[in-house]
Amino acid sequence: MLDLWFQQNFGSNRKFKFQIVYVNGSNNLPNIQQVGDDWKVRLIEEDFMRLMWDMDDM
């Protein structure tokens, strides 16, 4: 379902530029990237846990 939504909303529409796509759970978005796409897929949970416990900036 996520693949279909992503392709319908961003597949051929290049007016949106983004570097990171945050998703919740497993996905295969990297498999639908087109030539020239430079965005990365990141899991919300992984970044949340890393940032929550990162004490370097305190």
PDB file of C-alpha atoms in Angstrom:
ATOM      1  CA  MET A   1       0.000   0.000   0.000  1.00  0.00           C
ATOM      2  CA  LEU A   2       2.858   2.393   0.847  1.00  0.00           C
ATOM      3  CA  ASP A   3       4.519   1.778  -2.533  1.00  0.00           C
ATOM      4  CA  LEU A   4       1.322   2.589  -4.406  1.00  0.00           C
ATOM      5  CA  TRP A   5       0.686   5.753  -2.389  1.00  0.00           C
ATOM      6  CA  PHE A   6       4.280   6.903  -2.811  1.00  0.00           C
ATOM      7  CA  GLN A   7       4.263   6.314  -6.581  1.00  0.00           C
ATOM      8  CA  GLN A   8       0.920   8.071  -7.038  1.00  0.00           C
ATOM      9  CA  ASN A   9       1.952  11.101  -4.997  1.00  0.00           C
ATOM     10  CA  PHE A  10       5.646  11.421  -5.803  1.00  0.00           C
ATOM     11  CA  GLY A  11       6.489   9.023  -8.634  1.00  0.00           C
ATOM     12  CA  SER A  12       6.270  11.337 -11.615  1.00  0.00           C
ATOM     13  CA  ASN A  13       5.774  14.591  -9.705  1.00  0.00           C
ATOM     14  CA  ARG A  14       9.193  16.199  -9.398  1.00  0.00           C
ATOM     15  CA  LYS A  15       8.104  19.485  -7.848  1.00  0.00           C
ATOM     16  CA  PHE A  16       8.786  18.010  -4.396  1.00  0.00           C
ATOM     17  CA  LYS A  17      12.421  17.539  -3.430  1.00  0.00           C
ATOM     18  CA  PHE A  18      13.301  15.727  -0.262  1.00  0.00           C
ATOM     19  CA  GLN A  19      16.360  14.013   1.137  1.00  0.00           C
ATOM     20  CA  ILE A  20      14.889  11.652   3.723  1.00  0.00           C
ATOM     21  CA  VAL A  21      11.661   9.670   3.812  1.00  0.00           C
ATOM     22  CA  TYR A  22      10.767   8.534   7.325  1.00  0.00           C
ATOM     23  CA  VAL A  23       8.661   5.392   7.561  1.00  0.00           C
ATOM     24  CA  ASN A  24       7.204   3.365  10.367  1.00  0.00           C
ATOM     25  CA  GLY A  25       8.051  -0.304   9.903  1.00  0.00           C
ATOM     26  CA  SER A  26       9.433  -2.476   7.165  1.00  0.00           C
ATOM     27  CA  ASN A  27       9.124  -1.277   3.585  1.00  0.00           C
ATOM     28  CA  ASN A  28      10.656  -1.622   0.163  1.00  0.00           C
ATOM     29  CA  LEU A  29      10.702   2.034  -0.909  1.00  0.00           C
ATOM     30  CA  PRO A  30      14.374   1.875  -1.947  1.00  0.00           C
ATOM     31  CA  ASN A  31      13.292  -0.648  -4.592  1.00  0.00           C
ATOM     32  CA  ILE A  32      11.030   1.895  -6.309  1.00  0.00           C
ATOM     33  CA  GLN A  33      13.595   4.692  -6.528  1.00  0.00           C
ATOM     34  CA  GLN A  34      14.058   6.024 -10.033  1.00  0.00           C
ATOM     35  CA  VAL A  35      17.254   7.101 -11.743  1.00  0.00           C
ATOM     36  CA  GLY A  36      18.277  10.454 -10.323  1.00  0.00           C
ATOM     37  CA  ASP A  37      16.474  10.009  -7.006  1.00  0.00           C
ATOM     38  CA  ASP A  38      18.847  10.684  -4.135  1.00  0.00           C
ATOM     39  CA  TRP A  39      16.486  10.349  -1.180  1.00  0.00           C
ATOM     40  CA  LYS A  40      17.084   7.904   1.636  1.00  0.00           C
ATOM     41  CA  VAL A  41      14.594   5.855   3.632  1.00  0.00           C
ATOM     42  CA  ARG A  42      14.959   5.953   7.399  1.00  0.00           C
ATOM     43  CA  LEU A  43      13.006   4.098  10.064  1.00  0.00           C
ATOM     44  CA  ILE A  44      11.323   6.376  12.578  1.00  0.00           C
ATOM     45  CA  GLU A  45      11.969   3.981  15.464  1.00  0.00           C
ATOM     46  CA  GLU A  46      15.721   3.783  14.857  1.00  0.00           C
ATOM     47  CA  ASP A  47      16.209   7.539  14.637  1.00  0.00           C
ATOM     48  CA  PHE A  48      13.927   8.173  17.592  1.00  0.00           C
ATOM     49  CA  MET A  49      15.853   5.804  19.849  1.00  0.00           C
ATOM     50  CA  ARG A  50      19.227   7.125  18.689  1.00  0.00           C
ATOM     51  CA  LEU A  51      18.224  10.751  19.241  1.00  0.00           C
ATOM     52  CA  MET A  52      16.442  10.109  22.518  1.00  0.00           C
ATOM     53  CA  TRP A  53      19.498   8.555  24.120  1.00  0.00           C
ATOM     54  CA  ASP A  54      22.148  10.745  22.473  1.00  0.00           C
ATOM     55  CA  MET A  55      23.764  12.544  25.390  1.00  0.00           C
ATOM     56  CA  ASP A  56      26.536  14.263  23.407  1.00  0.00           C
ATOM     57  CA  ASP A  57      24.550  17.481  22.927  1.00  0.00           C
ATOM     58  CA  MET A  58      23.598  17.902  26.586  1.00  0.00           C
TER      59      MET A  58
END
